[in-house]
Amino acid sequence: MSYALITGASKGIGRAMAFELAKRNYDLLLTARSSDLLKQVSQEIKSLYPIKVSFIAVDLSEGDAPKKLFSWCTENNYDVSILINNAGYGISGAFQNSSLEKNANLLQLNIVAPTQLCQLFIPLIQKLASGYIMNIASTASYQAIPYLTIYAASKAYVQRFSRGLSQELSKTSISVICISPGPTDTDWASTANIHGKALKLADKFNMDPSTVAEIAVKAMLAKKTEIIPGFINKMGVFMAWLLPKKLVESSTGNLYK
């Protein structure tokens, strides 16, 4: 059976995606920065499901990482039918107060890496009878968010890129979907240094990663183009579209300031 390749697979939504696909009998290729965490996830999955699991520790915020990951797959003759671009992180606070290096790493991880992975793997996936690309955006992609500016903008790119790519590949064997989760019970908020009102609000509406993964995989296999998991998240995006942009931006900015 062909493999599902998942980035950011050691924790959070990526880890949950791995378990969800393992339930469906997909062999897995897992990547993230931590070899120890990947080994742990792999062992857990193999103890529960009769599938193959391989992993490689790669930091996708490094410029040559997508090519390194692609080479690992081709050298080992892994037939990848599902590519899930999940790895990413956020930065909160005033844009100018974050270092050039940290901002560049975020853009590399959130934008450049998934774009390059799509370009590298599409020719391989097209050789198979059917295939899927899932890109993980965020409900933040539907609006500008002051003090979460670069993250929201990066996820807006992922959303638009995914929709455009979906149309380009609509007459091929590859289906492209964009998943835009809202607050989820992962360590994303602590990594992004979210605190105060924004953190308290997120804690009220956190979804479980396994729930997000189940919704996402079902939508992917149903060949949907875009989905926002959770009713509250859908309503939030609708209100952001309905209300005046300046009002939405000032309100969300006050949360993250």
PDB file of C-alpha atoms in Angstrom, residues 5 70 74 80-83 85 114-135 161-162 164-170 172-176:
ATOM      1  CA  LEU A   5       3.619  11.589   4.461  1.00  0.00           C
ATOM      2  CA  PHE A  70      11.961  14.311  -0.879  1.00  0.00           C
ATOM      3  CA  THR A  74      12.681   8.588  -3.410  1.00  0.00           C
ATOM      4  CA  VAL A  80       3.545   8.703  -1.458  1.00  0.00           C
ATOM      5  CA  SER A  81      -0.171   9.005  -2.215  1.00  0.00           C
ATOM      6  CA  ILE A  82      -1.009  11.469   0.572  1.00  0.00           C
ATOM      7  CA  LEU A  83       1.001  14.572   1.456  1.00  0.00           C
ATOM      8  CA  ASN A  85       1.646  19.743   5.133  1.00  0.00           C
ATOM      9  CA  PRO A 114       4.775  23.345   2.005  1.00  0.00           C
ATOM     10  CA  THR A 115       4.954  25.043  -1.390  1.00  0.00           C
ATOM     11  CA  GLN A 116       8.176  23.259  -2.269  1.00  0.00           C
ATOM     12  CA  LEU A 117       6.934  19.924  -0.960  1.00  0.00           C
ATOM     13  CA  CYS A 118       3.842  20.195  -3.151  1.00  0.00           C
ATOM     14  CA  GLN A 119       5.981  20.976  -6.194  1.00  0.00           C
ATOM     15  CA  LEU A 120       8.394  18.140  -5.470  1.00  0.00           C
ATOM     16  CA  PHE A 121       5.798  15.459  -4.728  1.00  0.00           C
ATOM     17  CA  ILE A 122       3.073  16.226  -7.290  1.00  0.00           C
ATOM     18  CA  PRO A 123       4.876  14.386 -10.142  1.00  0.00           C
ATOM     19  CA  LEU A 124       5.273  11.305  -7.916  1.00  0.00           C
ATOM     20  CA  ILE A 125       1.706  11.343  -6.635  1.00  0.00           C
ATOM     21  CA  GLN A 126       0.377  11.735 -10.186  1.00  0.00           C
ATOM     22  CA  LYS A 127       1.902   8.390 -11.115  1.00  0.00           C
ATOM     23  CA  LEU A 128      -0.552   6.667  -8.777  1.00  0.00           C
ATOM     24  CA  ALA A 129      -4.225   5.963  -9.453  1.00  0.00           C
ATOM     25  CA  SER A 130      -5.292   8.609  -6.933  1.00  0.00           C
ATOM     26  CA  GLY A 131      -3.679  10.908  -4.413  1.00  0.00           C
ATOM     27  CA  TYR A 132      -4.308  13.700  -1.965  1.00  0.00           C
ATOM     28  CA  ILE A 133      -2.616  16.853  -0.728  1.00  0.00           C
ATOM     29  CA  MET A 134      -3.776  18.365   2.551  1.00  0.00           C
ATOM     30  CA  ASN A 135      -2.475  21.762   3.597  1.00  0.00           C
ATOM     31  CA  PHE A 161      -2.354  28.600  -2.586  1.00  0.00           C
ATOM     32  CA  SER A 162      -4.358  25.455  -1.787  1.00  0.00           C
ATOM     33  CA  GLY A 164      -5.551  27.679  -6.631  1.00  0.00           C
ATOM     34  CA  LEU A 165      -3.650  24.401  -6.714  1.00  0.00           C
ATOM     35  CA  SER A 166      -6.896  22.481  -6.300  1.00  0.00           C
ATOM     36  CA  GLN A 167      -8.238  24.055  -9.484  1.00  0.00           C
ATOM     37  CA  GLU A 168      -4.996  23.474 -11.375  1.00  0.00           C
ATOM     38  CA  LEU A 169      -5.081  19.769 -10.481  1.00  0.00           C
ATOM     39  CA  SER A 170      -8.844  19.306 -10.818  1.00  0.00           C
ATOM     40  CA  THR A 172      -5.751  15.018 -12.539  1.00  0.00           C
ATOM     41  CA  SER A 173      -5.744  12.136 -10.063  1.00  0.00           C
ATOM     42  CA  ILE A 174      -4.759  14.477  -7.197  1.00  0.00           C
ATOM     43  CA  SER A 175      -7.283  16.122  -4.881  1.00  0.00           C
ATOM     44  CA  VAL A 176      -6.161  19.167  -2.839  1.00  0.00           C
TER      45      VAL A 176
END
